[in-house]
CSV table of C-alpha atoms in Angstrom, one decimal:
chain,number,residue,atom,x,y,z
A,96,UNK,CA,98.4,-98.4,-48.3
A,97,UNK,CA,95.1,-96.5,-48.2
A,98,UNK,CA,92.5,-99.2,-48.4
A,99,UNK,CA,89.7,-99.5,-45.9
A,100,UNK,CA,90.0,-95.9,-44.8
A,101,UNK,CA,87.3,-94.7,-42.4
A,102,UNK,CA,85.3,-91.7,-43.5
A,103,UNK,CA,87.2,-89.6,-40.9
A,104,UNK,CA,90.6,-90.6,-42.1
A,105,UNK,CA,89.5,-90.1,-45.7
A,106,UNK,CA,88.1,-86.6,-45.1
A,107,UNK,CA,91.1,-85.5,-43.0
A,108,UNK,CA,93.5,-86.8,-45.6
A,109,UNK,CA,91.7,-85.0,-48.4
A,110,UNK,CA,91.6,-81.7,-46.5
A,111,UNK,CA,95.2,-81.9,-45.5
A,112,UNK,CA,96.5,-83.0,-48.9
A,113,UNK,CA,97.2,-86.7,-48.2
A,114,UNK,CA,96.4,-89.9,-50.0
A,115,UNK,CA,92.8,-91.3,-50.2
A,116,UNK,CA,91.2,-94.4,-51.7
A,117,UNK,CA,88.4,-92.4,-53.3
A,118,UNK,CA,87.4,-88.7,-53.3
A,119,UNK,CA,85.3,-88.4,-50.2
A,120,UNK,CA,81.6,-87.3,-50.4
A,121,UNK,CA,82.2,-85.4,-47.2
A,122,UNK,CA,79.7,-82.5,-47.7
A,123,UNK,CA,79.8,-80.0,-44.8
A,124,UNK,CA,77.0,-77.8,-46.3
A,125,UNK,CA,73.6,-78.1,-44.6
A,126,UNK,CA,71.5,-81.0,-46.0
A,127,UNK,CA,68.3,-80.6,-44.0
A,128,UNK,CA,66.0,-81.9,-46.8
A,129,UNK,CA,62.3,-82.6,-46.2
A,130,UNK,CA,62.7,-86.3,-46.5
A,131,UNK,CA,65.7,-86.5,-44.2
A,132,UNK,CA,63.9,-84.5,-41.6
A,133,UNK,CA,60.9,-86.7,-41.8
A,134,UNK,CA,63.0,-89.9,-41.5
A,135,UNK,CA,64.7,-88.8,-38.3
A,136,UNK,CA,61.7,-87.0,-36.8
A,137,UNK,CA,63.4,-83.6,-36.8
A,138,UNK,CA,61.5,-80.3,-36.8
A,139,UNK,CA,62.1,-76.6,-36.8
A,140,UNK,CA,62.9,-74.7,-34.7
A,141,UNK,CA,63.4,-77.6,-32.2
A,142,UNK,CA,66.4,-78.9,-34.1
A,143,UNK,CA,68.2,-75.6,-33.2
A,144,UNK,CA,67.6,-76.1,-29.5
A,145,UNK,CA,67.9,-79.9,-28.9
A,146,UNK,CA,71.3,-81.5,-29.0
A,147,UNK,CA,70.0,-85.0,-29.6
A,148,UNK,CA,67.7,-83.8,-32.5
A,149,UNK,CA,70.6,-81.7,-33.9
A,150,UNK,CA,72.9,-84.8,-33.8
A,151,UNK,CA,70.2,-87.0,-35.4
A,152,UNK,CA,69.6,-84.5,-38.3
A,153,UNK,CA,73.4,-83.9,-38.7
A,154,UNK,CA,73.9,-87.7,-39.1
A,155,UNK,CA,70.9,-88.4,-41.3
A,156,UNK,CA,72.8,-87.7,-44.6
A,157,UNK,CA,75.3,-90.4,-43.7
A,158,UNK,CA,72.8,-92.8,-42.2
A,159,UNK,CA,70.3,-92.6,-45.1
A,160,UNK,CA,72.5,-91.7,-48.1
A,161,UNK,CA,76.1,-92.5,-47.2
A,162,UNK,CA,77.4,-88.9,-47.2
A,163,UNK,CA,80.6,-89.0,-45.2
A,164,UNK,CA,80.2,-86.0,-42.8
A,165,UNK,CA,78.0,-84.8,-40.0
A,166,UNK,CA,77.5,-81.1,-39.7
A,167,UNK,CA,75.9,-79.9,-36.5
A,168,UNK,CA,74.6,-76.3,-36.2
A,169,UNK,CA,72.3,-75.5,-39.2
A,170,UNK,CA,72.3,-71.7,-39.1
A,171,UNK,CA,75.0,-69.0,-39.4
A,172,UNK,CA,73.2,-66.5,-37.0
A,173,UNK,CA,74.1,-68.2,-33.7
A,174,UNK,CA,77.3,-66.3,-33.3
A,175,UNK,CA,75.6,-62.9,-33.9
A,176,UNK,CA,72.8,-63.9,-31.4
A,177,UNK,CA,75.3,-64.6,-28.7
A,178,UNK,CA,76.8,-61.2,-29.4
A,179,UNK,CA,73.5,-59.5,-28.9
A,180,UNK,CA,71.5,-59.6,-32.2
A,181,UNK,CA,67.8,-60.6,-32.4
A,182,UNK,CA,66.8,-63.4,-34.8
A,183,UNK,CA,63.6,-63.9,-36.7
A,184,UNK,CA,62.3,-67.3,-35.4
A,185,UNK,CA,59.2,-67.0,-37.6
A,186,UNK,CA,61.3,-68.4,-40.5
A,187,UNK,CA,60.7,-72.1,-41.0
A,188,UNK,CA,64.3,-73.2,-41.2
A,189,UNK,CA,67.3,-71.0,-40.5
A,190,UNK,CA,66.6,-67.8,-38.5
A,191,UNK,CA,68.1,-64.6,-40.0
A,192,UNK,CA,69.4,-61.7,-38.0
A,193,UNK,CA,66.8,-58.9,-37.8
A,194,UNK,CA,69.3,-56.0,-37.5
A,195,UNK,CA,72.6,-54.8,-36.2
A,196,UNK,CA,73.3,-54.7,-32.4
A,197,UNK,CA,76.1,-52.2,-32.3
A,198,UNK,CA,77.2,-48.8,-33.8
A,199,UNK,CA,80.5,-48.6,-31.9
A,200,UNK,CA,82.9,-51.5,-31.9
A,201,UNK,CA,84.1,-50.5,-28.4
A,202,UNK,CA,80.7,-51.6,-27.0
A,203,UNK,CA,81.0,-55.2,-28.2
A,204,UNK,CA,80.9,-57.8,-25.4
A,205,UNK,CA,80.1,-61.4,-24.9
A,206,UNK,CA,79.6,-63.7,-21.9
A,207,UNK,CA,82.7,-64.8,-20.1
A,208,UNK,CA,81.7,-68.5,-20.1
A,209,UNK,CA,80.9,-69.2,-23.8
A,210,UNK,CA,80.1,-72.9,-23.0
A,211,UNK,CA,76.9,-71.7,-21.4
A,212,UNK,CA,76.0,-68.8,-23.8
A,213,UNK,CA,72.9,-68.9,-26.0
A,214,UNK,CA,72.7,-72.0,-28.1
A,215,UNK,CA,76.4,-72.8,-28.0
A,216,UNK,CA,75.9,-75.6,-25.4
A,217,UNK,CA,73.4,-77.2,-27.8
A,218,UNK,CA,76.0,-77.4,-30.6
A,219,UNK,CA,78.7,-78.6,-28.2
A,220,UNK,CA,76.4,-81.3,-26.9
A,221,UNK,CA,75.6,-82.4,-30.5
A,222,UNK,CA,79.3,-82.6,-31.3
A,223,UNK,CA,79.9,-84.7,-28.2
A,224,UNK,CA,76.9,-87.0,-29.0
A,225,UNK,CA,78.2,-87.6,-32.6
A,226,UNK,CA,81.7,-88.4,-31.4
A,227,UNK,CA,80.4,-90.9,-28.9
A,228,UNK,CA,77.8,-92.4,-31.4
A,229,UNK,CA,80.3,-93.1,-34.1
A,230,UNK,CA,83.4,-93.6,-31.9
A,231,UNK,CA,85.3,-91.0,-34.1
A,232,UNK,CA,84.6,-93.0,-37.4
A,233,UNK,CA,82.4,-90.3,-38.9
A,234,UNK,CA,84.0,-86.8,-39.3
A,235,UNK,CA,82.2,-84.1,-37.3
A,236,UNK,CA,82.4,-80.8,-39.3
A,237,UNK,CA,80.4,-78.1,-37.5
A,238,UNK,CA,79.9,-74.7,-39.2
A,239,UNK,CA,81.7,-71.7,-37.7
A,240,UNK,CA,80.4,-68.3,-39.0
A,241,UNK,CA,83.5,-66.3,-40.0
A,242,UNK,CA,84.5,-62.9,-38.8
A,243,UNK,CA,83.6,-60.7,-41.8
A,244,UNK,CA,80.1,-62.2,-41.8
A,245,UNK,CA,79.7,-61.9,-38.0
A,246,UNK,CA,80.9,-58.3,-38.1
A,247,UNK,CA,78.3,-57.7,-40.9
A,248,UNK,CA,75.6,-59.2,-38.7
A,249,UNK,CA,76.4,-57.1,-35.6
A,250,UNK,CA,77.2,-53.9,-37.4
A,251,UNK,CA,75.0,-54.2,-40.5
A,252,UNK,CA,76.4,-55.6,-43.8
A,253,UNK,CA,75.8,-52.4,-45.7
A,254,UNK,CA,77.4,-50.4,-43.0
A,255,UNK,CA,80.4,-52.6,-42.8
A,256,UNK,CA,81.0,-52.7,-46.5
A,257,UNK,CA,80.6,-48.9,-46.7
A,258,UNK,CA,83.0,-48.4,-43.8
A,259,UNK,CA,85.7,-50.3,-45.6
A,260,UNK,CA,85.8,-47.3,-47.9
A,261,UNK,CA,84.7,-44.4,-45.7
A,262,UNK,CA,85.9,-45.4,-42.2
A,263,UNK,CA,88.4,-48.3,-42.5
A,264,UNK,CA,89.5,-48.0,-38.9
A,265,UNK,CA,86.0,-48.6,-37.7
A,266,UNK,CA,85.6,-51.6,-40.1
A,267,UNK,CA,88.9,-53.1,-38.9
A,268,UNK,CA,87.8,-52.7,-35.3
A,269,UNK,CA,84.5,-54.5,-35.9
A,270,UNK,CA,86.2,-57.3,-37.8
A,271,UNK,CA,88.9,-57.7,-35.1
A,272,UNK,CA,86.4,-58.0,-32.3
A,273,UNK,CA,84.4,-60.6,-34.4
A,274,UNK,CA,87.6,-62.5,-35.0
A,275,UNK,CA,88.4,-62.7,-31.3
A,276,UNK,CA,84.9,-64.1,-30.7
A,277,UNK,CA,85.0,-66.6,-33.6
A,278,UNK,CA,88.3,-68.0,-32.6
A,279,UNK,CA,87.2,-68.5,-29.0
A,280,UNK,CA,84.1,-70.4,-30.3
A,281,UNK,CA,86.1,-72.4,-32.8
A,282,UNK,CA,88.5,-73.5,-30.0
A,283,UNK,CA,85.5,-74.7,-28.0
A,284,UNK,CA,84.1,-76.7,-30.9
A,285,UNK,CA,87.6,-78.3,-31.3
A,286,UNK,CA,87.8,-79.1,-27.6
A,287,UNK,CA,84.5,-80.8,-27.7
A,288,UNK,CA,85.5,-83.2,-30.5
A,289,UNK,CA,85.1,-81.5,-34.0
A,290,UNK,CA,87.4,-83.2,-36.5
A,291,UNK,CA,87.3,-80.3,-39.0
A,292,UNK,CA,85.7,-76.9,-38.7
A,293,UNK,CA,83.7,-75.3,-41.6
A,294,UNK,CA,84.2,-71.5,-41.4
A,295,UNK,CA,81.5,-69.9,-43.6
A,296,UNK,CA,82.0,-66.3,-44.8
A,297,UNK,CA,79.1,-65.6,-47.3
A,298,UNK,CA,79.4,-61.8,-46.7
A,299,UNK,CA,83.0,-62.0,-48.0
A,300,UNK,CA,81.7,-63.1,-51.4
A,301,UNK,CA,83.4,-61.7,-54.5
A,302,UNK,CA,79.9,-60.5,-55.5
A,303,UNK,CA,80.0,-58.1,-52.6
A,304,UNK,CA,83.6,-57.1,-52.1
A,305,UNK,CA,86.7,-56.7,-54.3
A,306,UNK,CA,89.9,-58.7,-54.2
A,307,UNK,CA,91.6,-55.7,-52.6
A,308,UNK,CA,89.0,-55.3,-49.9
A,309,UNK,CA,89.3,-59.1,-49.2
A,310,UNK,CA,93.1,-58.7,-48.9
A,311,UNK,CA,93.0,-55.7,-46.5
A,312,UNK,CA,90.0,-56.6,-44.3
A,313,UNK,CA,89.2,-60.3,-44.5
A,314,UNK,CA,92.5,-62.1,-45.2
A,315,UNK,CA,94.0,-61.1,-41.8
A,316,UNK,CA,91.1,-62.6,-40.0
A,317,UNK,CA,91.3,-65.8,-42.0
A,318,UNK,CA,95.1,-66.0,-41.3
A,319,UNK,CA,94.5,-65.6,-37.6
A,320,UNK,CA,91.9,-68.4,-37.6
A,321,UNK,CA,94.4,-70.7,-39.4
A,322,UNK,CA,97.1,-69.8,-37.0
A,323,UNK,CA,95.2,-69.9,-33.7
A,324,UNK,CA,92.7,-72.8,-34.2
A,325,UNK,CA,94.4,-76.2,-34.1
A,326,UNK,CA,91.6,-78.0,-36.0
A,327,UNK,CA,91.8,-78.3,-39.8
A,328,UNK,CA,89.6,-75.8,-41.6
A,329,UNK,CA,87.5,-75.8,-44.7
A,330,UNK,CA,86.7,-72.1,-45.6
A,331,UNK,CA,83.4,-71.6,-47.6
A,332,UNK,CA,82.6,-68.4,-49.5
A,333,UNK,CA,79.6,-68.1,-51.7
A,334,UNK,CA,79.3,-66.5,-55.2
A,335,UNK,CA,82.0,-65.7,-57.7
A,336,UNK,CA,85.3,-65.7,-55.8
A,337,UNK,CA,87.6,-65.9,-58.8
A,338,UNK,CA,89.2,-62.5,-58.0
A,339,UNK,CA,89.7,-63.6,-54.4
A,340,UNK,CA,91.4,-66.9,-55.0
A,341,UNK,CA,95.0,-65.7,-55.2
A,342,UNK,CA,94.5,-64.1,-51.7
A,343,UNK,CA,92.5,-67.0,-50.2
A,344,UNK,CA,95.5,-69.2,-51.2
A,345,UNK,CA,97.6,-67.1,-48.8
A,346,UNK,CA,95.3,-67.6,-45.8
A,347,UNK,CA,97.0,-70.7,-44.4
A,348,UNK,CA,93.5,-72.4,-44.3
A,349,UNK,CA,93.6,-76.1,-45.4
A,350,UNK,CA,90.8,-76.3,-47.9
A,351,UNK,CA,88.5,-73.9,-49.9
A,352,UNK,CA,84.8,-74.7,-50.5
A,353,UNK,CA,83.6,-72.6,-53.5
A,354,UNK,CA,80.4,-71.9,-55.3
A,355,UNK,CA,80.2,-70.2,-58.7
A,356,UNK,CA,83.8,-70.9,-59.9
A,357,UNK,CA,84.6,-73.7,-62.3
A,358,UNK,CA,86.4,-76.6,-60.6
A,359,UNK,CA,89.2,-76.6,-63.1
A,360,UNK,CA,89.8,-72.9,-62.6
A,361,UNK,CA,89.9,-73.2,-58.8
A,362,UNK,CA,92.3,-76.1,-59.2
A,363,UNK,CA,94.5,-74.2,-61.6
A,364,UNK,CA,94.8,-71.2,-59.2
A,365,UNK,CA,95.2,-73.2,-56.0
A,366,UNK,CA,97.6,-75.7,-57.5
A,367,UNK,CA,98.6,-78.2,-54.8
A,368,UNK,CA,99.0,-75.5,-52.2
A,369,UNK,CA,95.4,-75.7,-50.9
A,370,UNK,CA,92.8,-78.5,-51.1
A,371,UNK,CA,89.5,-77.6,-52.8
A,372,UNK,CA,85.9,-78.7,-52.2
A,373,UNK,CA,83.3,-78.2,-54.9
A,374,UNK,CA,80.8,-77.8,-56.2
A,375,UNK,CA,77.4,-79.3,-57.1
A,376,UNK,CA,74.8,-76.8,-58.1
A,377,UNK,CA,72.0,-76.5,-55.5
A,378,UNK,CA,69.7,-74.2,-57.5
A,379,UNK,CA,68.8,-76.5,-60.4
A,380,UNK,CA,70.9,-79.7,-60.5
A,381,UNK,CA,70.4,-81.1,-57.0
A,382,UNK,CA,66.6,-80.4,-56.6
A,383,UNK,CA,65.6,-80.8,-60.3
A,384,UNK,CA,68.3,-82.9,-62.0
A,385,UNK,CA,68.1,-86.7,-62.5
A,386,UNK,CA,70.3,-89.1,-60.6
A,387,UNK,CA,72.3,-89.7,-63.8
A,388,UNK,CA,72.9,-86.0,-64.2
A,389,UNK,CA,74.1,-85.6,-60.6
A,390,UNK,CA,76.3,-88.7,-61.0
A,391,UNK,CA,77.9,-87.3,-64.2
A,392,UNK,CA,78.4,-83.8,-62.7
A,393,UNK,CA,80.1,-85.3,-59.6
A,394,UNK,CA,82.3,-87.3,-61.9
A,395,UNK,CA,83.2,-84.1,-63.7
A,396,UNK,CA,84.2,-82.4,-60.4
A,397,UNK,CA,86.5,-85.2,-59.6
A,398,UNK,CA,88.1,-85.3,-63.1
A,399,UNK,CA,88.7,-81.5,-62.9
A,400,UNK,CA,90.6,-81.9,-59.7
A,401,UNK,CA,88.2,-81.6,-56.7
A,402,UNK,CA,89.8,-83.1,-53.5
A,403,UNK,CA,86.3,-83.4,-51.9
A,404,UNK,CA,83.0,-83.2,-53.7
A,405,UNK,CA,80.3,-81.2,-51.9
A,406,UNK,CA,77.6,-78.8,-52.8
A,407,UNK,CA,78.0,-75.2,-53.8
A,408,UNK,CA,75.7,-74.0,-50.9
A,409,UNK,CA,73.2,-75.5,-48.5
A,410,UNK,CA,71.1,-78.3,-50.1
A,411,UNK,CA,67.5,-77.2,-50.7
A,412,UNK,CA,64.6,-79.0,-49.0
A,413,UNK,CA,63.3,-80.6,-52.1
A,414,UNK,CA,66.4,-82.4,-53.1
A,415,UNK,CA,65.7,-86.1,-53.4
A,416,UNK,CA,67.4,-89.0,-51.6
A,417,UNK,CA,68.1,-90.6,-55.0
A,418,UNK,CA,70.2,-87.5,-56.1
A,419,UNK,CA,72.1,-87.5,-52.8
A,420,UNK,CA,72.9,-91.2,-53.2
A,421,UNK,CA,73.9,-90.7,-56.9
A,422,UNK,CA,76.5,-88.2,-55.7
A,423,UNK,CA,77.9,-90.6,-53.2
A,424,UNK,CA,78.0,-93.5,-55.7
A,425,UNK,CA,79.9,-91.3,-58.2
A,426,UNK,CA,82.5,-90.5,-55.6
A,427,UNK,CA,83.1,-94.1,-54.8
A,428,UNK,CA,83.1,-95.3,-58.4
A,429,UNK,CA,85.2,-92.6,-60.1
A,430,UNK,CA,89.0,-93.3,-60.1
A,431,UNK,CA,91.1,-90.5,-58.7
A,432,UNK,CA,92.9,-88.8,-61.6
A,433,UNK,CA,96.6,-88.3,-61.4
A,434,UNK,CA,97.7,-84.7,-61.1
A,435,UNK,CA,99.2,-84.9,-64.6
A,436,UNK,CA,95.7,-86.0,-65.8
A,437,UNK,CA,94.1,-82.9,-64.0
A,438,UNK,CA,96.7,-80.6,-65.7
A,439,UNK,CA,95.9,-82.2,-69.0
A,440,UNK,CA,92.1,-81.7,-68.5
A,441,UNK,CA,92.7,-78.1,-67.5
A,442,UNK,CA,94.7,-77.5,-70.7
A,443,UNK,CA,92.0,-79.2,-72.8
A,444,UNK,CA,89.3,-77.1,-71.2
A,445,UNK,CA,91.4,-74.0,-71.8
A,446,UNK,CA,91.9,-75.0,-75.5
A,447,UNK,CA,88.2,-75.7,-75.8
A,448,UNK,CA,87.3,-72.3,-74.3
A,449,UNK,CA,89.8,-70.5,-76.6
A,450,UNK,CA,88.4,-72.4,-79.6
A,451,UNK,CA,84.8,-71.5,-78.7
A,452,UNK,CA,85.7,-67.9,-78.3
A,453,UNK,CA,87.5,-67.9,-81.6
A,454,UNK,CA,84.5,-69.4,-83.4
A,455,UNK,CA,82.0,-67.2,-81.7
A,456,UNK,CA,83.9,-63.9,-81.7
A,457,UNK,CA,86.5,-64.0,-84.5
A,458,UNK,CA,84.3,-66.3,-86.7
A,459,UNK,CA,81.4,-63.9,-86.2
A,460,UNK,CA,83.5,-60.9,-87.1
A,461,UNK,CA,84.7,-62.6,-90.3
A,462,UNK,CA,81.1,-63.1,-91.3
């Protein structure tokens, strides 16, 4: 019996491969749109420093549009800041790292008491506030910047990627130190009440590194996170990760949130061994599409096998409330396909692609 599930039970069940009453619209990507910020009186940069405002803005997508998740911490630079990097606070929304803080991994340090370090207490306070406010009913899914991206922030992304080829021992040392820190912070988020963690590793994109580099340098860090953090994990990597999928599948992480990979292809590679979250386009569809187009695309994601429907990356400021609500409505109104149906859809799409290639390539050659 899976009727009358709470959003928390629904999201946990979807991430861990259980039964749900509908595919949850539990989007853990940042949704700090202009309209949502105005409605809950949030502003930059205060939302990064005020636990109450952070909690209000994290809950706004649920309160206003019905999106079944609250994601506190809106930037992926907090971890690097605690490790010694400077941030550019002149940016209107999410502050980027201005430059690396270390040249030697042996010099990396962080405060003994992480609960009081930098903006960490702000995030922990927001998690506590959200747990109390919804009595555990709404899943709290804070972001946790992942080791390869943190290592790139504190060492320089170009340096780190170059060292994977020219000085692999140094690259490994930076990533291992970052992994130790990330796991310690993830355990804190879990202890303060996070239901699920959302490790984001954009620097591990298949657009920046090869599958072999992911396997040697990134996969061990993801395996450690899965083993040492008790909270369920949704790993997010941007860009084209098609070559990484066979290795990500080995990470032990519960769910993969993807960007520029077709849903049906991700489902085909992952099978039933890993849940998948994807993937509404945030460049054109969400800010510029009609509610009907968003509804139909959400429905496509479900029919192609997505366990959770979310966006491919952070939602842009101009995305309308109507489009966010259309995405939620489609999740609630689209029947969950049986796995055999998904397999059939994948086969049909494969046949369609093959037929199209034949017509465009072989047909063209015949002419």
